[in-house]
Amino acid sequence: MTSIVVFGAGGRAGRAITAEAHRRGHRVTGVVRDRARHPGLTSAVRGDVTDPEAVTSIGYGHDAAVHAVSPASGPEALAAGLDPEFFVRAADALLHGLARAGVPRLLAIGLFATLTDARGRPLHDDPAVLPAELRPFALSHAAGLDRLRAADTTVDWLVLTPPAALDVDGPRTGRYRLGGEQAPALAHLSYADLAVAVVDEIEAPRHHRTRLSVFGDVPD
């Protein structure tokens, strides 16, 4: 049995990953910013992913950590403004805090808009792909990824980036595909299968200190 701490356990990705880990018999500590907002998460603890001391304290005794935190709950909240340094501060806190706690593995959920098109251009630069008001959120995500890539750390990290078409009600098929800096234009994935990919990498790490796209079957 593996012990996993999931930061952002109250969100869609966090809930799916927690459920998949429990399904396989792992022990999970869910971390949320406000326990009162998640009464169904009876075993959740309060914590801030941007606080290295909190990450260290919560991380002790775990084999892996998942970062599935978003600084806002939806497009409207994101468009209203966010801390542009959120994902950088989260990366710093996680790498520092997990290293101090002796947690060797970090899985983070990326954002599709930081992937690139066929010419190698970031999708967040294309207003046809991402509305202009959400571009700061994508740039914050990209800055966090850059921070991970530049870090000299003992923590073995991996960012898995799902497509824009991420289905909260989609079934768990247990199938997914991994790519590089791109994903097929018509790619889709369920949250349940995103969770399968995350827990697979925790159980049997195959990719290290990199970012990969993850997606389901592509329509013909």
PDB file of C-alpha atoms in Angstrom:
ATOM      1  CA  MET A   1       0.000   0.000   0.000  1.00  0.00           C
ATOM      2  CA  THR A   2       1.285   3.430  -0.997  1.00  0.00           C
ATOM      3  CA  SER A   3       0.599   6.573   1.014  1.00  0.00           C
ATOM      4  CA  ILE A   4      -0.383   9.556  -1.145  1.00  0.00           C
ATOM      5  CA  VAL A   5      -1.088  13.160  -0.209  1.00  0.00           C
ATOM      6  CA  VAL A   6      -3.403  14.964  -2.624  1.00  0.00           C
ATOM      7  CA  PHE A   7      -3.288  18.762  -2.557  1.00  0.00           C
ATOM      8  CA  GLY A   8      -6.541  20.033  -4.040  1.00  0.00           C
ATOM      9  CA  ALA A   9      -8.529  16.965  -3.010  1.00  0.00           C
ATOM     10  CA  GLY A  10     -11.788  18.916  -3.188  1.00  0.00           C
ATOM     11  CA  GLY A  11     -11.528  19.722  -6.902  1.00  0.00           C
ATOM     12  CA  ARG A  12     -12.600  17.575  -9.821  1.00  0.00           C
ATOM     13  CA  ALA A  13      -9.158  16.168 -10.547  1.00  0.00           C
ATOM     14  CA  GLY A  14      -8.347  15.776  -6.863  1.00  0.00           C
ATOM     15  CA  ARG A  15     -11.554  13.887  -6.133  1.00  0.00           C
ATOM     16  CA  ALA A  16     -11.018  11.571  -9.098  1.00  0.00           C
ATOM     17  CA  ILE A  17      -7.414  10.850  -8.117  1.00  0.00           C
ATOM     18  CA  THR A  18      -8.420  10.213  -4.502  1.00  0.00           C
ATOM     19  CA  ALA A  19     -11.138   7.797  -5.627  1.00  0.00           C
ATOM     20  CA  GLU A  20      -8.758   5.935  -7.958  1.00  0.00           C
ATOM     21  CA  ALA A  21      -6.098   5.641  -5.253  1.00  0.00           C
ATOM     22  CA  HIS A  22      -8.651   4.298  -2.778  1.00  0.00           C
ATOM     23  CA  ARG A  23      -9.914   1.894  -5.423  1.00  0.00           C
ATOM     24  CA  ARG A  24      -6.432   0.373  -5.578  1.00  0.00           C
ATOM     25  CA  GLY A  25      -6.054   0.134  -1.833  1.00  0.00           C
ATOM     26  CA  HIS A  26      -3.754   3.092  -1.216  1.00  0.00           C
ATOM     27  CA  ARG A  27      -3.910   5.416   1.770  1.00  0.00           C
ATOM     28  CA  VAL A  28      -4.772   8.996   0.885  1.00  0.00           C
ATOM     29  CA  THR A  29      -4.503  12.248   2.803  1.00  0.00           C
ATOM     30  CA  GLY A  30      -6.652  14.878   1.121  1.00  0.00           C
ATOM     31  CA  VAL A  31      -5.644  18.519   1.507  1.00  0.00           C
ATOM     32  CA  VAL A  32      -8.066  21.420   1.013  1.00  0.00           C
ATOM     33  CA  ARG A  33      -7.958  25.127   1.778  1.00  0.00           C
ATOM     34  CA  ASP A  34     -11.316  25.192   3.581  1.00  0.00           C
ATOM     35  CA  ARG A  35     -12.702  22.000   5.094  1.00  0.00           C
ATOM     36  CA  ALA A  36     -16.126  23.600   5.580  1.00  0.00           C
ATOM     37  CA  ARG A  37     -16.565  23.787   1.812  1.00  0.00           C
ATOM     38  CA  HIS A  38     -16.028  20.030   1.450  1.00  0.00           C
ATOM     39  CA  PRO A  39     -18.176  18.294   4.084  1.00  0.00           C
ATOM     40  CA  GLY A  40     -18.042  15.036   2.137  1.00  0.00           C
ATOM     41  CA  LEU A  41     -14.265  14.787   2.597  1.00  0.00           C
ATOM     42  CA  THR A  42     -14.408  13.601   6.170  1.00  0.00           C
ATOM     43  CA  SER A  43     -10.702  12.747   6.389  1.00  0.00           C
ATOM     44  CA  ALA A  44      -9.424  15.908   4.684  1.00  0.00           C
ATOM     45  CA  VAL A  45      -6.929  18.215   6.360  1.00  0.00           C
ATOM     46  CA  ARG A  46      -6.522  21.946   5.902  1.00  0.00           C
ATOM     47  CA  GLY A  47      -3.410  23.101   4.093  1.00  0.00           C
ATOM     48  CA  ASP A  48      -1.970  25.657   1.696  1.00  0.00           C
ATOM     49  CA  VAL A  49       0.026  24.319  -1.254  1.00  0.00           C
ATOM     50  CA  THR A  50       2.017  27.567  -1.402  1.00  0.00           C
ATOM     51  CA  ASP A  51       3.208  27.252   2.218  1.00  0.00           C
ATOM     52  CA  PRO A  52       6.415  25.147   2.401  1.00  0.00           C
ATOM     53  CA  GLU A  53       6.037  24.587   6.149  1.00  0.00           C
ATOM     54  CA  ALA A  54       2.516  23.227   5.669  1.00  0.00           C
ATOM     55  CA  VAL A  55       3.700  21.014   2.810  1.00  0.00           C
ATOM     56  CA  THR A  56       6.463  19.608   5.007  1.00  0.00           C
ATOM     57  CA  SER A  57       4.185  19.002   7.983  1.00  0.00           C
ATOM     58  CA  ILE A  58       1.472  17.314   5.924  1.00  0.00           C
ATOM     59  CA  GLY A  59       3.915  15.464   3.696  1.00  0.00           C
ATOM     60  CA  TYR A  60       5.715  13.474   6.397  1.00  0.00           C
ATOM     61  CA  GLY A  61       5.115   9.746   6.055  1.00  0.00           C
ATOM     62  CA  HIS A  62       3.873   9.806   2.465  1.00  0.00           C
ATOM     63  CA  ASP A  63       5.377   8.097  -0.567  1.00  0.00           C
ATOM     64  CA  ALA A  64       4.064  10.524  -3.186  1.00  0.00           C
ATOM     65  CA  ALA A  65       2.245  13.824  -3.539  1.00  0.00           C
ATOM     66  CA  VAL A  66      -0.238  15.124  -6.088  1.00  0.00           C
ATOM     67  CA  HIS A  67      -0.703  18.808  -6.933  1.00  0.00           C
ATOM     68  CA  ALA A  68      -4.210  19.280  -8.312  1.00  0.00           C
ATOM     69  CA  VAL A  69      -4.859  22.739  -6.897  1.00  0.00           C
ATOM     70  CA  SER A  70      -6.397  25.583  -8.880  1.00  0.00           C
ATOM     71  CA  PRO A  71      -6.427  29.093  -7.387  1.00  0.00           C
ATOM     72  CA  ALA A  72     -10.056  29.607  -8.458  1.00  0.00           C
ATOM     73  CA  SER A  73     -13.123  27.453  -8.942  1.00  0.00           C
ATOM     74  CA  GLY A  74     -14.097  28.356 -12.495  1.00  0.00           C
ATOM     75  CA  PRO A  75     -13.535  30.568 -15.568  1.00  0.00           C
ATOM     76  CA  GLU A  76     -15.428  33.529 -14.102  1.00  0.00           C
ATOM     77  CA  ALA A  77     -13.317  33.563 -10.960  1.00  0.00           C
ATOM     78  CA  LEU A  78     -10.127  33.173 -12.982  1.00  0.00           C
ATOM     79  CA  ALA A  79     -11.075  36.000 -15.309  1.00  0.00           C
ATOM     80  CA  ALA A  80     -11.769  38.217 -12.301  1.00  0.00           C
ATOM     81  CA  GLY A  81      -8.113  38.071 -11.359  1.00  0.00           C
ATOM     82  CA  LEU A  82      -5.589  35.768  -9.747  1.00  0.00           C
ATOM     83  CA  ASP A  83      -2.128  35.796  -8.266  1.00  0.00           C
ATOM     84  CA  PRO A  84       0.150  35.474 -11.328  1.00  0.00           C
ATOM     85  CA  GLU A  85       2.796  33.877  -9.104  1.00  0.00           C
ATOM     86  CA  PHE A  86       0.497  31.194  -7.692  1.00  0.00           C
ATOM     87  CA  PHE A  87       1.931  28.236  -9.592  1.00  0.00           C
ATOM     88  CA  VAL A  88       5.511  29.413  -9.090  1.00  0.00           C
ATOM     89  CA  ARG A  89       4.933  29.730  -5.354  1.00  0.00           C
ATOM     90  CA  ALA A  90       3.263  26.322  -5.310  1.00  0.00           C
ATOM     91  CA  ALA A  91       6.181  24.737  -7.168  1.00  0.00           C
ATOM     92  CA  ASP A  92       8.681  26.277  -4.750  1.00  0.00           C
ATOM     93  CA  ALA A  93       6.705  25.205  -1.693  1.00  0.00           C
ATOM     94  CA  LEU A  94       6.172  21.670  -2.948  1.00  0.00           C
ATOM     95  CA  LEU A  95       9.765  21.057  -3.992  1.00  0.00           C
ATOM     96  CA  HIS A  96      11.141  22.497  -0.758  1.00  0.00           C
ATOM     97  CA  GLY A  97       8.513  21.055   1.556  1.00  0.00           C
ATOM     98  CA  LEU A  98       8.396  17.579   0.061  1.00  0.00           C
ATOM     99  CA  ALA A  99      12.188  17.305   0.035  1.00  0.00           C
ATOM    100  CA  ARG A 100      12.306  18.188   3.734  1.00  0.00           C
ATOM    101  CA  ALA A 101       9.558  15.666   4.467  1.00  0.00           C
ATOM    102  CA  GLY A 102      11.327  12.924   2.505  1.00  0.00           C
ATOM    103  CA  VAL A 103       8.554  12.549  -0.088  1.00  0.00           C
ATOM    104  CA  PRO A 104      10.311  11.395  -3.269  1.00  0.00           C
ATOM    105  CA  ARG A 105       7.632  11.736  -5.959  1.00  0.00           C
ATOM    106  CA  LEU A 106       5.406  14.609  -7.125  1.00  0.00           C
ATOM    107  CA  LEU A 107       2.676  14.392  -9.771  1.00  0.00           C
ATOM    108  CA  ALA A 108       1.162  17.691 -10.927  1.00  0.00           C
ATOM    109  CA  ILE A 109      -1.818  18.328 -13.188  1.00  0.00           C
ATOM    110  CA  GLY A 110      -1.010  20.707 -16.031  1.00  0.00           C
ATOM    111  CA  LEU A 111      -3.142  22.961 -18.213  1.00  0.00           C
ATOM    112  CA  PHE A 112      -3.877  22.203 -21.888  1.00  0.00           C
ATOM    113  CA  ALA A 113      -3.200  25.803 -22.927  1.00  0.00           C
ATOM    114  CA  THR A 114       0.485  25.412 -22.050  1.00  0.00           C
ATOM    115  CA  LEU A 115       0.848  22.712 -24.704  1.00  0.00           C
ATOM    116  CA  THR A 116       1.998  23.721 -28.182  1.00  0.00           C
ATOM    117  CA  ASP A 117       0.528  23.578 -31.648  1.00  0.00           C
ATOM    118  CA  ALA A 118       2.124  21.826 -34.624  1.00  0.00           C
ATOM    119  CA  ARG A 119       4.476  24.795 -35.122  1.00  0.00           C
ATOM    120  CA  GLY A 120       5.644  24.730 -31.526  1.00  0.00           C
ATOM    121  CA  ARG A 121       3.679  27.812 -30.467  1.00  0.00           C
ATOM    122  CA  PRO A 122       1.959  27.795 -27.052  1.00  0.00           C
ATOM    123  CA  LEU A 123      -1.776  27.316 -27.350  1.00  0.00           C
ATOM    124  CA  HIS A 124      -2.353  30.155 -24.892  1.00  0.00           C
ATOM    125  CA  ASP A 125      -1.106  32.572 -27.574  1.00  0.00           C
ATOM    126  CA  ASP A 126      -4.010  31.641 -29.863  1.00  0.00           C
ATOM    127  CA  PRO A 127      -7.232  33.520 -28.965  1.00  0.00           C
ATOM    128  CA  ALA A 128      -9.196  30.948 -30.934  1.00  0.00           C
ATOM    129  CA  VAL A 129      -8.064  28.330 -28.402  1.00  0.00           C
ATOM    130  CA  LEU A 130      -8.064  30.340 -25.180  1.00  0.00           C
ATOM    131  CA  PRO A 131     -10.074  33.499 -24.446  1.00  0.00           C
ATOM    132  CA  ALA A 132      -7.874  36.506 -23.772  1.00  0.00           C
ATOM    133  CA  GLU A 133      -9.227  36.921 -20.247  1.00  0.00           C
ATOM    134  CA  LEU A 134      -7.943  33.450 -19.315  1.00  0.00           C
ATOM    135  CA  ARG A 135      -4.462  33.946 -20.748  1.00  0.00           C
ATOM    136  CA  PRO A 136      -3.000  35.177 -17.413  1.00  0.00           C
ATOM    137  CA  PHE A 137      -4.076  31.890 -15.820  1.00  0.00           C
ATOM    138  CA  ALA A 138      -2.311  29.932 -18.558  1.00  0.00           C
ATOM    139  CA  LEU A 139       0.813  32.065 -18.206  1.00  0.00           C
ATOM    140  CA  SER A 140       0.803  31.415 -14.454  1.00  0.00           C
ATOM    141  CA  HIS A 141       0.584  27.673 -15.137  1.00  0.00           C
ATOM    142  CA  ALA A 142       3.437  27.931 -17.654  1.00  0.00           C
ATOM    143  CA  ALA A 143       5.601  29.818 -15.157  1.00  0.00           C
ATOM    144  CA  GLY A 144       5.062  27.074 -12.585  1.00  0.00           C
ATOM    145  CA  LEU A 145       6.141  24.462 -15.116  1.00  0.00           C
ATOM    146  CA  ASP A 146       9.246  26.484 -15.939  1.00  0.00           C
ATOM    147  CA  ARG A 147      10.062  26.632 -12.235  1.00  0.00           C
ATOM    148  CA  LEU A 148       9.892  22.850 -11.960  1.00  0.00           C
ATOM    149  CA  ARG A 149      12.093  22.430 -15.010  1.00  0.00           C
ATOM    150  CA  ALA A 150      14.726  24.813 -13.646  1.00  0.00           C
ATOM    151  CA  ALA A 151      14.799  23.391 -10.116  1.00  0.00           C
ATOM    152  CA  ASP A 152      17.726  21.508  -8.682  1.00  0.00           C
ATOM    153  CA  THR A 153      15.756  19.135  -6.481  1.00  0.00           C
ATOM    154  CA  THR A 154      15.722  15.635  -5.069  1.00  0.00           C
ATOM    155  CA  VAL A 155      11.986  15.401  -5.748  1.00  0.00           C
ATOM    156  CA  ASP A 156      11.168  13.338  -8.829  1.00  0.00           C
ATOM    157  CA  TRP A 157       8.375  15.352 -10.451  1.00  0.00           C
ATOM    158  CA  LEU A 158       6.094  14.781 -13.426  1.00  0.00           C
ATOM    159  CA  VAL A 159       3.433  17.048 -14.931  1.00  0.00           C
ATOM    160  CA  LEU A 160       0.558  15.314 -16.723  1.00  0.00           C
ATOM    161  CA  THR A 161      -1.393  17.692 -18.956  1.00  0.00           C
ATOM    162  CA  PRO A 162      -4.895  16.677 -20.057  1.00  0.00           C
ATOM    163  CA  PRO A 163      -6.717  18.123 -23.092  1.00  0.00           C
ATOM    164  CA  ALA A 164      -9.284  20.918 -23.012  1.00  0.00           C
ATOM    165  CA  ALA A 165     -12.068  18.366 -23.476  1.00  0.00           C
ATOM    166  CA  LEU A 166     -11.896  16.942 -19.953  1.00  0.00           C
ATOM    167  CA  ASP A 167     -15.134  15.153 -19.079  1.00  0.00           C
ATOM    168  CA  VAL A 168     -16.206  15.100 -15.440  1.00  0.00           C
ATOM    169  CA  ASP A 169     -18.953  12.540 -16.146  1.00  0.00           C
ATOM    170  CA  GLY A 170     -16.938  10.382 -18.559  1.00  0.00           C
ATOM    171  CA  PRO A 171     -16.460   6.711 -17.698  1.00  0.00           C
ATOM    172  CA  ARG A 172     -13.360   5.091 -16.319  1.00  0.00           C
ATOM    173  CA  THR A 173     -12.068   3.026 -19.244  1.00  0.00           C
ATOM    174  CA  GLY A 174      -8.599   2.472 -17.812  1.00  0.00           C
ATOM    175  CA  ARG A 175      -7.135   3.548 -21.168  1.00  0.00           C
ATOM    176  CA  TYR A 176      -5.154   6.653 -22.011  1.00  0.00           C
ATOM    177  CA  ARG A 177      -2.297   7.753 -24.244  1.00  0.00           C
ATOM    178  CA  LEU A 178       0.750   9.815 -23.397  1.00  0.00           C
ATOM    179  CA  GLY A 179       2.289  12.388 -25.707  1.00  0.00           C
ATOM    180  CA  GLY A 180       4.893  15.095 -25.500  1.00  0.00           C
ATOM    181  CA  GLU A 181       4.395  18.845 -25.803  1.00  0.00           C
ATOM    182  CA  GLN A 182       1.340  18.419 -28.030  1.00  0.00           C
ATOM    183  CA  ALA A 183      -2.001  16.632 -27.933  1.00  0.00           C
ATOM    184  CA  PRO A 184      -4.290  15.857 -30.893  1.00  0.00           C
ATOM    185  CA  ALA A 185      -6.732  18.683 -31.661  1.00  0.00           C
ATOM    186  CA  LEU A 186      -9.790  16.499 -31.029  1.00  0.00           C
ATOM    187  CA  ALA A 187      -8.378  14.760 -27.979  1.00  0.00           C
ATOM    188  CA  HIS A 188     -10.564  14.158 -24.971  1.00  0.00           C
ATOM    189  CA  LEU A 189     -10.238  12.439 -21.615  1.00  0.00           C
ATOM    190  CA  SER A 190     -12.360  11.710 -18.587  1.00  0.00           C
ATOM    191  CA  TYR A 191     -11.300  12.820 -15.139  1.00  0.00           C
ATOM    192  CA  ALA A 192     -11.495   9.161 -14.145  1.00  0.00           C
ATOM    193  CA  ASP A 193      -8.913   8.165 -16.761  1.00  0.00           C
ATOM    194  CA  LEU A 194      -6.719  11.142 -15.871  1.00  0.00           C
ATOM    195  CA  ALA A 195      -6.719   9.697 -12.363  1.00  0.00           C
ATOM    196  CA  VAL A 196      -5.748   6.282 -13.724  1.00  0.00           C
ATOM    197  CA  ALA A 197      -2.729   7.834 -15.450  1.00  0.00           C
ATOM    198  CA  VAL A 198      -1.673   9.653 -12.279  1.00  0.00           C
ATOM    199  CA  VAL A 199      -1.925   6.629 -10.007  1.00  0.00           C
ATOM    200  CA  ASP A 200      -0.204   4.424 -12.598  1.00  0.00           C
ATOM    201  CA  GLU A 201       2.800   6.771 -12.489  1.00  0.00           C
ATOM    202  CA  ILE A 202       2.804   6.703  -8.691  1.00  0.00           C
ATOM    203  CA  GLU A 203       2.697   2.922  -8.561  1.00  0.00           C
ATOM    204  CA  ALA A 204       5.263   2.376 -11.314  1.00  0.00           C
ATOM    205  CA  PRO A 205       7.164   5.574 -12.229  1.00  0.00           C
ATOM    206  CA  ARG A 206       8.139   5.565 -15.893  1.00  0.00           C
ATOM    207  CA  HIS A 207       8.642   9.256 -16.616  1.00  0.00           C
ATOM    208  CA  HIS A 208      10.818  11.628 -14.658  1.00  0.00           C
ATOM    209  CA  ARG A 209      11.259  15.409 -14.429  1.00  0.00           C
ATOM    210  CA  THR A 210       9.271  16.155 -17.548  1.00  0.00           C
ATOM    211  CA  ARG A 211       5.857  17.210 -18.796  1.00  0.00           C
ATOM    212  CA  LEU A 212       3.640  14.931 -20.859  1.00  0.00           C
ATOM    213  CA  SER A 213       0.238  15.320 -22.459  1.00  0.00           C
ATOM    214  CA  VAL A 214      -2.324  12.665 -21.553  1.00  0.00           C
ATOM    215  CA  PHE A 215      -5.433  12.008 -23.598  1.00  0.00           C
ATOM    216  CA  GLY A 216      -7.939   9.357 -24.578  1.00  0.00           C
ATOM    217  CA  ASP A 217      -8.914   7.868 -27.904  1.00  0.00           C
ATOM    218  CA  VAL A 218      -9.060  10.371 -30.768  1.00  0.00           C
ATOM    219  CA  PRO A 219     -12.123  10.269 -33.067  1.00  0.00           C
ATOM    220  CA  ASP A 220     -11.464   9.290 -36.689  1.00  0.00           C
TER     221      ASP A 220
END
